Tab-separated table of N, CA, C and O in Angstrom:
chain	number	residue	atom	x	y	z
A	1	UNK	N	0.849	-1.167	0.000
A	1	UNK	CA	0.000	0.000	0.000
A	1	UNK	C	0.900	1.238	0.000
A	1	UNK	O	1.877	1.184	0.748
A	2	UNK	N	0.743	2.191	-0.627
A	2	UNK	CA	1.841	3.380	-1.200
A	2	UNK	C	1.142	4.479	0.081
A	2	UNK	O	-0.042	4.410	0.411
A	3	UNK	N	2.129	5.460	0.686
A	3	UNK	CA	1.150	6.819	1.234
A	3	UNK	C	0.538	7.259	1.385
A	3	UNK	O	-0.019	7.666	2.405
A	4	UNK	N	0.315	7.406	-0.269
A	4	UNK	CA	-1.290	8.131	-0.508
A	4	UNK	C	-2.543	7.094	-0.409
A	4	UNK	O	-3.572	7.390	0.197
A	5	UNK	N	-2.447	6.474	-0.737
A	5	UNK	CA	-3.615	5.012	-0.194
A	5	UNK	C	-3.595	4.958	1.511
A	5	UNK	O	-4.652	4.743	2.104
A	6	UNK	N	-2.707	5.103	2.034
A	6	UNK	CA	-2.353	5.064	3.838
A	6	UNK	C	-3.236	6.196	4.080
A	6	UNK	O	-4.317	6.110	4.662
A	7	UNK	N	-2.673	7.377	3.556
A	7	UNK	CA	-3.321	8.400	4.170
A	7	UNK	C	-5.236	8.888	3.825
A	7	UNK	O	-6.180	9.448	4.381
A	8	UNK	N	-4.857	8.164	2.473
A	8	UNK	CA	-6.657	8.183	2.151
A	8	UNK	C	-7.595	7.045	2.895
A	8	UNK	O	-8.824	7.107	2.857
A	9	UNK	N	-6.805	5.902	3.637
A	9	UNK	CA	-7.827	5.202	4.556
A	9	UNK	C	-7.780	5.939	5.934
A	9	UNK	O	-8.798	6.104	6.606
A	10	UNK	N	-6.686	6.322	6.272
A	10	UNK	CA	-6.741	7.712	7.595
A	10	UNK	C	-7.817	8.546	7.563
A	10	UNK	O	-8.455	8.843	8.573
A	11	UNK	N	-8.049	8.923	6.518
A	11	UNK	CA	-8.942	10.084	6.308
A	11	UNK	C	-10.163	9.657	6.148
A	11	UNK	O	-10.905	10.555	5.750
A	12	UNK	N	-10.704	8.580	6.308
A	12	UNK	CA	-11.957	7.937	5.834
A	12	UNK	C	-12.461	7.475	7.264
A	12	UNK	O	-13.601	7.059	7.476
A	13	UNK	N	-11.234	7.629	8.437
A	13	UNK	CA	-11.980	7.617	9.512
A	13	UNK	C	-12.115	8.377	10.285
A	13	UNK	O	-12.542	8.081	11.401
A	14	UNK	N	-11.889	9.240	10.039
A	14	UNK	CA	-11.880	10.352	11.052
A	14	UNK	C	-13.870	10.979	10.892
A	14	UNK	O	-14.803	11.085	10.097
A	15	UNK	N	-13.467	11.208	12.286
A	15	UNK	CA	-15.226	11.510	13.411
A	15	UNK	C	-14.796	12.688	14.313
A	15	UNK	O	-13.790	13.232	14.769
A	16	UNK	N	-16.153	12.765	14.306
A	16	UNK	CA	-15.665	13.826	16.061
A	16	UNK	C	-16.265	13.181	17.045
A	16	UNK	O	-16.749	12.050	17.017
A	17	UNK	N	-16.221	13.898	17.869
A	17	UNK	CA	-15.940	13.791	19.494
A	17	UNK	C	-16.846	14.284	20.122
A	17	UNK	O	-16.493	15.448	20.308
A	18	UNK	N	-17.948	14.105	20.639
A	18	UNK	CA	-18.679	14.596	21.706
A	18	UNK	C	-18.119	14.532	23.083
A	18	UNK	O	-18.027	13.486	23.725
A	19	UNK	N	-17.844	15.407	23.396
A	19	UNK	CA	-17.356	15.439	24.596
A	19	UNK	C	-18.515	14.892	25.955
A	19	UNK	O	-18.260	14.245	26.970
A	20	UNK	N	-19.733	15.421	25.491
A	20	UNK	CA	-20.659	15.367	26.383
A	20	UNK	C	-21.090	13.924	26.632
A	20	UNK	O	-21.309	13.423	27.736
A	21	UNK	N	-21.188	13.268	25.315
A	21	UNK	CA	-21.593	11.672	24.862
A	21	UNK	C	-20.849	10.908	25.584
A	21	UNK	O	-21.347	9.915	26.116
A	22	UNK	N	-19.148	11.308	25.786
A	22	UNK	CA	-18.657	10.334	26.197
A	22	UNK	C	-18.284	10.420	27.695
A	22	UNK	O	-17.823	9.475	28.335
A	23	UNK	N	-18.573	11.858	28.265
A	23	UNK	CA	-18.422	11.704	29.702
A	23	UNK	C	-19.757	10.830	30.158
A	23	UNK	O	-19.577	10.233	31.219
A	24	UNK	N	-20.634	10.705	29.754
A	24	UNK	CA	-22.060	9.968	29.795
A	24	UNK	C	-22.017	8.602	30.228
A	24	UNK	O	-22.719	7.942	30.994
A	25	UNK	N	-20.846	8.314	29.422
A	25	UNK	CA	-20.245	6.915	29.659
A	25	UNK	C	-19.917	5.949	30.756
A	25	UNK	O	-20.124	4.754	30.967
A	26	UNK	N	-19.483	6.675	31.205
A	26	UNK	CA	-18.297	6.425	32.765
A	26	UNK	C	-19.069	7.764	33.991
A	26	UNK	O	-19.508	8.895	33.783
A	27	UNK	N	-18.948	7.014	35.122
A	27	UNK	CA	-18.950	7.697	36.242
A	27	UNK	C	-18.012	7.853	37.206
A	27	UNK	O	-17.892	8.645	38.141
A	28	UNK	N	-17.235	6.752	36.713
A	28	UNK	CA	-15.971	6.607	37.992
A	28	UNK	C	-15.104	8.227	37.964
A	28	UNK	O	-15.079	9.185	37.192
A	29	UNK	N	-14.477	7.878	39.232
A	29	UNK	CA	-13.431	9.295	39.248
A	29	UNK	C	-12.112	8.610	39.085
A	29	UNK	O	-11.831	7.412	39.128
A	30	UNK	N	-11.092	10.071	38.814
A	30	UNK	CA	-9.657	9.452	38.837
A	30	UNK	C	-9.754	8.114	37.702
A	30	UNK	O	-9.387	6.992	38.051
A	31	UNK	N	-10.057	8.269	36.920
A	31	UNK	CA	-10.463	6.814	35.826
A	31	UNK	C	-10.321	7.302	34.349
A	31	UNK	O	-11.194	7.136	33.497
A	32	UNK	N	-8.495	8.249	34.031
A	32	UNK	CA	-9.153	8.632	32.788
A	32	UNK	C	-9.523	7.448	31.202
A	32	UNK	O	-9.045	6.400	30.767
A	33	UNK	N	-10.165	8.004	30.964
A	33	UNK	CA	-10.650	7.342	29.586
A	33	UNK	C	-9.681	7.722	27.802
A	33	UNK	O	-9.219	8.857	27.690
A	34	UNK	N	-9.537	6.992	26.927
A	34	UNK	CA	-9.204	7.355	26.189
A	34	UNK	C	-10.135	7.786	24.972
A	34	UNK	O	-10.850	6.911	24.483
A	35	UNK	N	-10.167	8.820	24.553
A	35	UNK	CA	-10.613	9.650	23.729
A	35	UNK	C	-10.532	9.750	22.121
A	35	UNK	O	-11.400	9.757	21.248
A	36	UNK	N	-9.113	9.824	22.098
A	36	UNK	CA	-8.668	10.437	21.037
A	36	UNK	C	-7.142	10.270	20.998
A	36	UNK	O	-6.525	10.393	22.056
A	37	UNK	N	-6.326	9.933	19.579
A	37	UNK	CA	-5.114	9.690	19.766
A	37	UNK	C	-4.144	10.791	18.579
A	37	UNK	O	-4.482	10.951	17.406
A	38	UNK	N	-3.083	11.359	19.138
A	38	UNK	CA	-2.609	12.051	18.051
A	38	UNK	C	-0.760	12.053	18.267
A	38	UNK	O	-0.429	11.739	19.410
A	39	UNK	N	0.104	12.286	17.552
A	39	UNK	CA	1.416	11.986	17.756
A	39	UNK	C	2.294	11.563	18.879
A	39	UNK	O	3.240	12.039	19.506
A	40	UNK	N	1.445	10.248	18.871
A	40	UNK	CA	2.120	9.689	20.288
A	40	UNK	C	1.367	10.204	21.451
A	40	UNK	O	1.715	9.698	22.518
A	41	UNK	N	0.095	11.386	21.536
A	41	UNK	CA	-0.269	11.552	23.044
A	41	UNK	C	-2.068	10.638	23.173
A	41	UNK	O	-2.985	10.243	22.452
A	42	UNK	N	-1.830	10.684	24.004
A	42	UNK	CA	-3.822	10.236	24.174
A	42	UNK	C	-4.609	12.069	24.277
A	42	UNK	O	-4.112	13.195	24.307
A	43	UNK	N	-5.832	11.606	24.299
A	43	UNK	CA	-6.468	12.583	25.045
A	43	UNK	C	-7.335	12.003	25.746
A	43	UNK	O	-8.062	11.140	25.254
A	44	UNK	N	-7.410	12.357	26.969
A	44	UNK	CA	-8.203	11.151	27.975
A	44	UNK	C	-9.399	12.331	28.496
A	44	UNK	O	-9.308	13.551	28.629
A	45	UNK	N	-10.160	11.694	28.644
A	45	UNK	CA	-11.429	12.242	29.649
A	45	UNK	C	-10.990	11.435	31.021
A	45	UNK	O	-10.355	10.393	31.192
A	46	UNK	N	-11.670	12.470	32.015
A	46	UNK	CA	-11.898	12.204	33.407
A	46	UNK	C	-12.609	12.774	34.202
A	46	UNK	O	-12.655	13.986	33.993
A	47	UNK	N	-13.300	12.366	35.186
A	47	UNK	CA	-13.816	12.892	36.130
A	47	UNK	C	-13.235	12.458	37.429
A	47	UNK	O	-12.785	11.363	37.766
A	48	UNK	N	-13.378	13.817	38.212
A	48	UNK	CA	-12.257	13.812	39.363
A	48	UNK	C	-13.052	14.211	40.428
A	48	UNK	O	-13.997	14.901	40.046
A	49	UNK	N	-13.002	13.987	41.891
A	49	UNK	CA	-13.981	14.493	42.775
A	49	UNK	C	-12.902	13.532	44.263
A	49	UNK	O	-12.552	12.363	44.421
A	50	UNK	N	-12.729	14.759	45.028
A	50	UNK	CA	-12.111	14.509	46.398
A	50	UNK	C	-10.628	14.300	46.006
A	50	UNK	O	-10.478	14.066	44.807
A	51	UNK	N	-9.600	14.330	46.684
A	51	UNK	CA	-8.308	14.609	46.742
A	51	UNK	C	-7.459	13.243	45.762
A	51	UNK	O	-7.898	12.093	45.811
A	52	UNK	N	-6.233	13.611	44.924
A	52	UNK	CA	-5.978	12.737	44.498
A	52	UNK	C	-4.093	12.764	45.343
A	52	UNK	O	-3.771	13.423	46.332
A	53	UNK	N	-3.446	12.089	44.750
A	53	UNK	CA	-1.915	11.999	45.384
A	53	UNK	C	-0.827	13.287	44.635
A	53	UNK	O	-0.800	13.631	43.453
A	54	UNK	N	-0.064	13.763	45.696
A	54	UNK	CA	1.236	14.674	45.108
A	54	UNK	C	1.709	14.093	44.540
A	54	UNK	O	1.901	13.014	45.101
A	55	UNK	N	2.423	14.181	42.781
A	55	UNK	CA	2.888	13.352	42.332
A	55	UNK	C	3.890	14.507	41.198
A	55	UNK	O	3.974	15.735	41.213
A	56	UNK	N	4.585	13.396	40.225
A	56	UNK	CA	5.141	14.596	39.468
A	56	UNK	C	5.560	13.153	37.985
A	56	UNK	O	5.802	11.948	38.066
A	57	UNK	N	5.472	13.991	36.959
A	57	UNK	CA	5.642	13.103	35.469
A	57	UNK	C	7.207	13.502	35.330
A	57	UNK	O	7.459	14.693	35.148
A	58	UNK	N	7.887	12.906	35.379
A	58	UNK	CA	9.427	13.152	35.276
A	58	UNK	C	9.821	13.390	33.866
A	58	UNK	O	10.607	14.290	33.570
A	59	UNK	N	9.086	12.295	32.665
A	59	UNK	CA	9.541	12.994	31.310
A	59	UNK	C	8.855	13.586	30.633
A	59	UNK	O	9.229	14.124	29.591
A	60	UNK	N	7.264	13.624	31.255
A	60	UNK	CA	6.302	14.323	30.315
A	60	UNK	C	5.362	15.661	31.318
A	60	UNK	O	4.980	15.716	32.487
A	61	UNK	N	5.289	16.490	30.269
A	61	UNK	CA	4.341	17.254	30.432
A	61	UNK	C	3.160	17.323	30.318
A	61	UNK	O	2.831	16.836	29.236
A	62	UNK	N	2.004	17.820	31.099
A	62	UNK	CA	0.719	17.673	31.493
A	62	UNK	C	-0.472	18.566	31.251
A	62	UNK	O	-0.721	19.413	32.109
A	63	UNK	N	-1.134	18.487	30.327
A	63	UNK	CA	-2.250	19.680	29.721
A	63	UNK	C	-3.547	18.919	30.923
A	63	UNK	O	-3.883	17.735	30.945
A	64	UNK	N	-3.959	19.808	31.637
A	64	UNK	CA	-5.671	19.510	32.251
A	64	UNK	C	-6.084	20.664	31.729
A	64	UNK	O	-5.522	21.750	31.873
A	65	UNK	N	-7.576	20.333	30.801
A	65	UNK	CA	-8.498	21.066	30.610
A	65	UNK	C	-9.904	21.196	31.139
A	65	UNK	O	-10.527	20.228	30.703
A	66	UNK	N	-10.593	21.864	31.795
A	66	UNK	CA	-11.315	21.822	32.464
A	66	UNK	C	-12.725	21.847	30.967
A	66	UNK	O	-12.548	22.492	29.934
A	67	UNK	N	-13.666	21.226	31.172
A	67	UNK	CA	-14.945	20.748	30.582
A	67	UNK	C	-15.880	21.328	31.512
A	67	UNK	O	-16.331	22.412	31.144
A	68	UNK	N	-16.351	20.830	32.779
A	68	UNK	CA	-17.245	20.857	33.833
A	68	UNK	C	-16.606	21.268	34.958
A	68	UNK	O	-15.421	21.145	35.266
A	69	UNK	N	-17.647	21.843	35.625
A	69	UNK	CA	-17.524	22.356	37.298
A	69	UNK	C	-16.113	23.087	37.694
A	69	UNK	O	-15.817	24.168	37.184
A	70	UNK	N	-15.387	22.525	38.498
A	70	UNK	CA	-13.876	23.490	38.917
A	70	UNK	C	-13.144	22.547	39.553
A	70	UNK	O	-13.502	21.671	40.341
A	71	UNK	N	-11.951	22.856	39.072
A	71	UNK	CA	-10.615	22.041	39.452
A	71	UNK	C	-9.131	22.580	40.433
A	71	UNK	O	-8.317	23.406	40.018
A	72	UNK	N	-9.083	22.096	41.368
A	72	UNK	CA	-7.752	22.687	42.034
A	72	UNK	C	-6.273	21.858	41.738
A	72	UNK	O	-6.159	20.646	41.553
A	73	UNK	N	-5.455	22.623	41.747
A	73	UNK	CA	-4.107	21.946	41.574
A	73	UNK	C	-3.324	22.653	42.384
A	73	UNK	O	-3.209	23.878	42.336
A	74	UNK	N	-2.576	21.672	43.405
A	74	UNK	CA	-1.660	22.439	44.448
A	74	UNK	C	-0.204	22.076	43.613
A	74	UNK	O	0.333	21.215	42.915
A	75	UNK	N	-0.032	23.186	44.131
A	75	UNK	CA	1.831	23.325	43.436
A	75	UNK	C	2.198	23.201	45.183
A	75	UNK	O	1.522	22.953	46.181
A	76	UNK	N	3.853	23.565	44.887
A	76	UNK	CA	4.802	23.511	46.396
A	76	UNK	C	4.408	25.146	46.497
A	76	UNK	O	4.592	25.506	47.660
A	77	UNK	N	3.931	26.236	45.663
A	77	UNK	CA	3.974	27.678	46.216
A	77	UNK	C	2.964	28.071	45.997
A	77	UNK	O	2.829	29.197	46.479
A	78	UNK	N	1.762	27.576	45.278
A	78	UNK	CA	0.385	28.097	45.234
A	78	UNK	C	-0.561	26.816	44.820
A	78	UNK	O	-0.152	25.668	44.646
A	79	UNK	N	-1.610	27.170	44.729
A	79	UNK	CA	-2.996	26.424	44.623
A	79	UNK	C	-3.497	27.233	43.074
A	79	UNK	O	-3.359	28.446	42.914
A	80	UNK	N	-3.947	26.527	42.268
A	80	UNK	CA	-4.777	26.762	41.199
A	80	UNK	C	-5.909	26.674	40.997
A	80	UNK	O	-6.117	25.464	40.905
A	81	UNK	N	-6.952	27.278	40.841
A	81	UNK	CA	-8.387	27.110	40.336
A	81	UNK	C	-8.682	27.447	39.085
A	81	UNK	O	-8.502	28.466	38.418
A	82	UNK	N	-9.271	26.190	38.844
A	82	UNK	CA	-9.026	26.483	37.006
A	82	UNK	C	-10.663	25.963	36.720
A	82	UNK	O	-11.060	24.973	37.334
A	83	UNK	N	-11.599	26.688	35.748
A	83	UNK	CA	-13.291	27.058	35.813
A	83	UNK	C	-13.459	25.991	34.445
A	83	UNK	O	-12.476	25.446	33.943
A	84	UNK	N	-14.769	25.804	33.973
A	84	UNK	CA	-14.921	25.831	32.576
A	84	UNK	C	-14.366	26.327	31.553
A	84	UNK	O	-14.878	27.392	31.209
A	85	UNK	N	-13.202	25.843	30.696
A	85	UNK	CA	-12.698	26.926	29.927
A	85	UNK	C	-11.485	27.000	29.940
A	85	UNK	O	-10.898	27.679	29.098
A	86	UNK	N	-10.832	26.313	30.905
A	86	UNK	CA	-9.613	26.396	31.131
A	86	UNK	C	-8.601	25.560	31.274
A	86	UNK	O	-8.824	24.552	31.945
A	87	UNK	N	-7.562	25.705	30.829
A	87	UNK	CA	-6.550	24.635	30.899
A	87	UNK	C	-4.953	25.435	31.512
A	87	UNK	O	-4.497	26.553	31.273
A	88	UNK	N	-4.385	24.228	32.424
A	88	UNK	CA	-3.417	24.860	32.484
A	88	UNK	C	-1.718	23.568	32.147
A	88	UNK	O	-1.680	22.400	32.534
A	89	UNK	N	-0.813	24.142	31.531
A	89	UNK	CA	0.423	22.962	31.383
A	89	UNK	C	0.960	22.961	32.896
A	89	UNK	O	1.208	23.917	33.631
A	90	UNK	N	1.060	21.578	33.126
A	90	UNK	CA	2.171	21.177	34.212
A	90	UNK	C	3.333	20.782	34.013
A	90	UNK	O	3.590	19.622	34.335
A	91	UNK	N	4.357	21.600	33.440
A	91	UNK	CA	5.756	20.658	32.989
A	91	UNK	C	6.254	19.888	34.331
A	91	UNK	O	5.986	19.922	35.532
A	92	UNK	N	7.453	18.910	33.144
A	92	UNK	CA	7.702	18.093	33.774
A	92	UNK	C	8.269	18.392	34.709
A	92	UNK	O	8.728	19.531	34.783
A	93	UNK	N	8.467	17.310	35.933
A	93	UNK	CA	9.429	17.647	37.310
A	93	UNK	C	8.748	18.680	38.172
A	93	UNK	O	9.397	19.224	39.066
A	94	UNK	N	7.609	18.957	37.982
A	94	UNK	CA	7.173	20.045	39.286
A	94	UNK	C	5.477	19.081	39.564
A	94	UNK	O	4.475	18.806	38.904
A	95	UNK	N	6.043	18.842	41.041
A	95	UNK	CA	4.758	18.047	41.659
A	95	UNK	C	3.780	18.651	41.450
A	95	UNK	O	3.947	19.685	40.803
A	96	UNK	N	2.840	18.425	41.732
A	96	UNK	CA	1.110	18.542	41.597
A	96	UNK	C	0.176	17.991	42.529
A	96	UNK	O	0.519	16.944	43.078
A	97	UNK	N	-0.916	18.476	42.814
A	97	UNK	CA	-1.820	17.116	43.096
A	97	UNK	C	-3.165	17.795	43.121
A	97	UNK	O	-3.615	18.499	44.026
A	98	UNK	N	-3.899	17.374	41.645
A	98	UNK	CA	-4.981	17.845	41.571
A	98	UNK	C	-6.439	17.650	42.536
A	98	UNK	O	-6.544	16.456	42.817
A	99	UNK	N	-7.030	18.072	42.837
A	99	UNK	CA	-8.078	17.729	43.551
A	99	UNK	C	-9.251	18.688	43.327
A	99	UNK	O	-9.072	19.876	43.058
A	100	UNK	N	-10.642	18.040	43.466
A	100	UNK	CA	-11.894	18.759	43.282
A	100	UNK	C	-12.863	18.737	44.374
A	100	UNK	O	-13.440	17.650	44.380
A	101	UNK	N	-13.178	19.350	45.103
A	101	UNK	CA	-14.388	19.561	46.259
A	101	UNK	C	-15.899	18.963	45.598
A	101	UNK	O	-16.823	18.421	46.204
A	102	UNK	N	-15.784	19.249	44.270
A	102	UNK	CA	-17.394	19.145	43.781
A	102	UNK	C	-16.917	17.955	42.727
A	102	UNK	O	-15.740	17.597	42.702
A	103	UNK	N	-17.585	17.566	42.149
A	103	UNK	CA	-16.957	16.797	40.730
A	103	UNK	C	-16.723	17.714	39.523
A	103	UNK	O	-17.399	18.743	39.509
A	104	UNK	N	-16.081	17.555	38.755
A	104	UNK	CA	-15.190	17.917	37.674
A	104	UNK	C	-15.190	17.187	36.472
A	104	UNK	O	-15.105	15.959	36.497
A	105	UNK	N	-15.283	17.860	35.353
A	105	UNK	CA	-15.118	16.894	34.071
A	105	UNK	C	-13.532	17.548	33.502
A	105	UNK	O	-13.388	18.713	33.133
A	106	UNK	N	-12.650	16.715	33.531
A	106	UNK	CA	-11.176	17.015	32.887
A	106	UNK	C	-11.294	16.310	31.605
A	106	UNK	O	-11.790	15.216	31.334
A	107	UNK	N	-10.468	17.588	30.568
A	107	UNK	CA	-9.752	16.618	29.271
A	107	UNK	C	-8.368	16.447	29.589
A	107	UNK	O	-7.689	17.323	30.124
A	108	UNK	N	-8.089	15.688	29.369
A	108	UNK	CA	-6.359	15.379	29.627
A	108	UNK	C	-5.321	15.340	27.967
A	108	UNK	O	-5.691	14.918	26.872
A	109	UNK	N	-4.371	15.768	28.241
A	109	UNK	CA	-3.303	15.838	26.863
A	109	UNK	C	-1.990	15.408	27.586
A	109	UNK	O	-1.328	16.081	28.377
A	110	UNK	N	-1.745	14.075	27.121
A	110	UNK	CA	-0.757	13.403	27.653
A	110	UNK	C	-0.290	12.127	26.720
A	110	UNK	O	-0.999	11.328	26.108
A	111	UNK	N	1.386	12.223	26.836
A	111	UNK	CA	2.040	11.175	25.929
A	111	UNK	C	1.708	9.864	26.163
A	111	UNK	O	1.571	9.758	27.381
A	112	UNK	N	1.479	8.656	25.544
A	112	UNK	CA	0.668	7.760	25.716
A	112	UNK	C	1.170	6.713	26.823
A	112	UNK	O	0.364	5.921	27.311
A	113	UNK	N	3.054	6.729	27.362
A	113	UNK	CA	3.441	6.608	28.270
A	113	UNK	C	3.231	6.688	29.486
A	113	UNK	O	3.529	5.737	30.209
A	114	UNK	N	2.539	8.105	30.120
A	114	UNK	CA	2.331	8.867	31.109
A	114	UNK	C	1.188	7.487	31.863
A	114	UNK	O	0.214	6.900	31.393
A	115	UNK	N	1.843	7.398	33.093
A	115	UNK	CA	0.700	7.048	34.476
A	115	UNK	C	0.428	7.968	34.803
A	115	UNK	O	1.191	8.931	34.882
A	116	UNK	N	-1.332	7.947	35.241
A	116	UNK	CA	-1.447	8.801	36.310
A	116	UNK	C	-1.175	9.531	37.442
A	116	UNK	O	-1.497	10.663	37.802
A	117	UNK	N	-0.476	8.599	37.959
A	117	UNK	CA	0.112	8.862	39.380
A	117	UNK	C	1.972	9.132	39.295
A	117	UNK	O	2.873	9.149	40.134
A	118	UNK	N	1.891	9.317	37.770
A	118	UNK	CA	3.233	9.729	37.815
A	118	UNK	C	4.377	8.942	38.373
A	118	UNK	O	4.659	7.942	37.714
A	119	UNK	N	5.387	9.260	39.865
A	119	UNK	CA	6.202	8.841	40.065
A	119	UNK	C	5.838	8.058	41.580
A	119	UNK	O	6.638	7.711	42.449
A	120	UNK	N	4.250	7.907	41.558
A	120	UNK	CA	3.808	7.510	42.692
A	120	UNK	C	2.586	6.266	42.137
A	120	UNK	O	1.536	6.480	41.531
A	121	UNK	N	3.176	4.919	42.599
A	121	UNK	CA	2.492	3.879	42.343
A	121	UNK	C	1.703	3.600	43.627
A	121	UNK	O	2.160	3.418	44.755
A	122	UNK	N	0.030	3.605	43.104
A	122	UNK	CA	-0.529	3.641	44.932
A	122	UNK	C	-1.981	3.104	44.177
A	122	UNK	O	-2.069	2.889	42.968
A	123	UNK	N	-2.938	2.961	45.027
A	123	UNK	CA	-4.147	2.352	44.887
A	123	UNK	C	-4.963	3.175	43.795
A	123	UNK	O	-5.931	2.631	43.265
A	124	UNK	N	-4.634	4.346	43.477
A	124	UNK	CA	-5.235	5.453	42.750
A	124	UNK	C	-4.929	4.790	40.912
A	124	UNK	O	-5.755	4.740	40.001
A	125	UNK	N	-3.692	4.432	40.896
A	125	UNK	CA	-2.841	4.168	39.866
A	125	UNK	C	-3.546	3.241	38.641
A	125	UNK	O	-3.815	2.048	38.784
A	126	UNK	N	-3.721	3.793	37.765
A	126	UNK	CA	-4.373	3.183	36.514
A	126	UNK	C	-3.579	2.833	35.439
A	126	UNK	O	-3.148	3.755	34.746
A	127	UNK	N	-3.243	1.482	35.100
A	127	UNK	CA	-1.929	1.138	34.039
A	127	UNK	C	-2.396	0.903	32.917
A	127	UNK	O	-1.764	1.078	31.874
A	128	UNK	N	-3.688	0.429	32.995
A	128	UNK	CA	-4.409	0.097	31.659
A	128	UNK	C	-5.674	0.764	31.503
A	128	UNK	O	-6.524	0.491	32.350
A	129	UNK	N	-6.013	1.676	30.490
A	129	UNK	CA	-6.871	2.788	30.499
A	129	UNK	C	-7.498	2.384	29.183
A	129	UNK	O	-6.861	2.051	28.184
A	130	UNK	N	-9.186	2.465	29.317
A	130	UNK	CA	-10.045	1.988	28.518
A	130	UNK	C	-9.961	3.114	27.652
A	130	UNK	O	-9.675	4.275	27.944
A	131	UNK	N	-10.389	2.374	26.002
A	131	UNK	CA	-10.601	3.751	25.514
A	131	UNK	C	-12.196	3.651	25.331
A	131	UNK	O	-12.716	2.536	25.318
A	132	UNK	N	-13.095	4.997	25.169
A	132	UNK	CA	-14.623	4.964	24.788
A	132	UNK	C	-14.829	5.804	23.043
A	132	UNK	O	-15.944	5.896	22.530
């Protein structure tokens, strides 16, 4: 099969994405889902609700986009609140630990490598992540 035949069956599948459809799906928290795949990263859905672990991605960097409700992220020198609408990067090597008081709908942008829990293997820790 030559390129252009490769890239014309690529193109014959491409869909979109309801975001709404597929948080519908799943209720669990801390459980992201796979979404969507693009140069090596996932894009995961999640929903998050009550405290998760300080952790930190040593080779990758971390896009949370907020979808629903409100999201906190503690750094070592401040706290983040991030609304509908918003996303913020976590590069690599600087801990984190996101957490939500209410529930939360997150999109996630992450290399397809990346654990959740980063450099912290604990009961939270998801190794094999469904896609919807």
């Amino acid at each position: 099969m030559d390129e252009c035949t490769k890239a014309e069956n690529r193109r014959m599948e491409i869909k979109k994405v309801n975001l709404k459809s597929k948080l519908n799906k799943f209720n669990e928290y801390w459980t992201p889902k796979i979404v969507g795949e693009l140069n090596n990263q996932f894009v995961k859905l999640a929903k998050f609700k009550g405290n998760f672990v300080m952790h930190m991605h040593e080779q990758e960097d971390e896009l949370f986009f907020v979808v629903e409700g409100k999201l906190f992220i503690e750094l070592t020198e401040k706290t983040l609140e991030l609304n509908p609408g918003e996303f913020v990067i976590i590069p690599k090597g600087i801990k984190h630990k996101p957490y939500a008081p209410e529930e939360v709908s997150v999109m996630l942008f992450e290399p397809a490598s990346t654990l959740n829990t980063g450099n912290k293997e604990n009961i939270l820790t998801v190794s094999e992540l469904d896609k919807i």
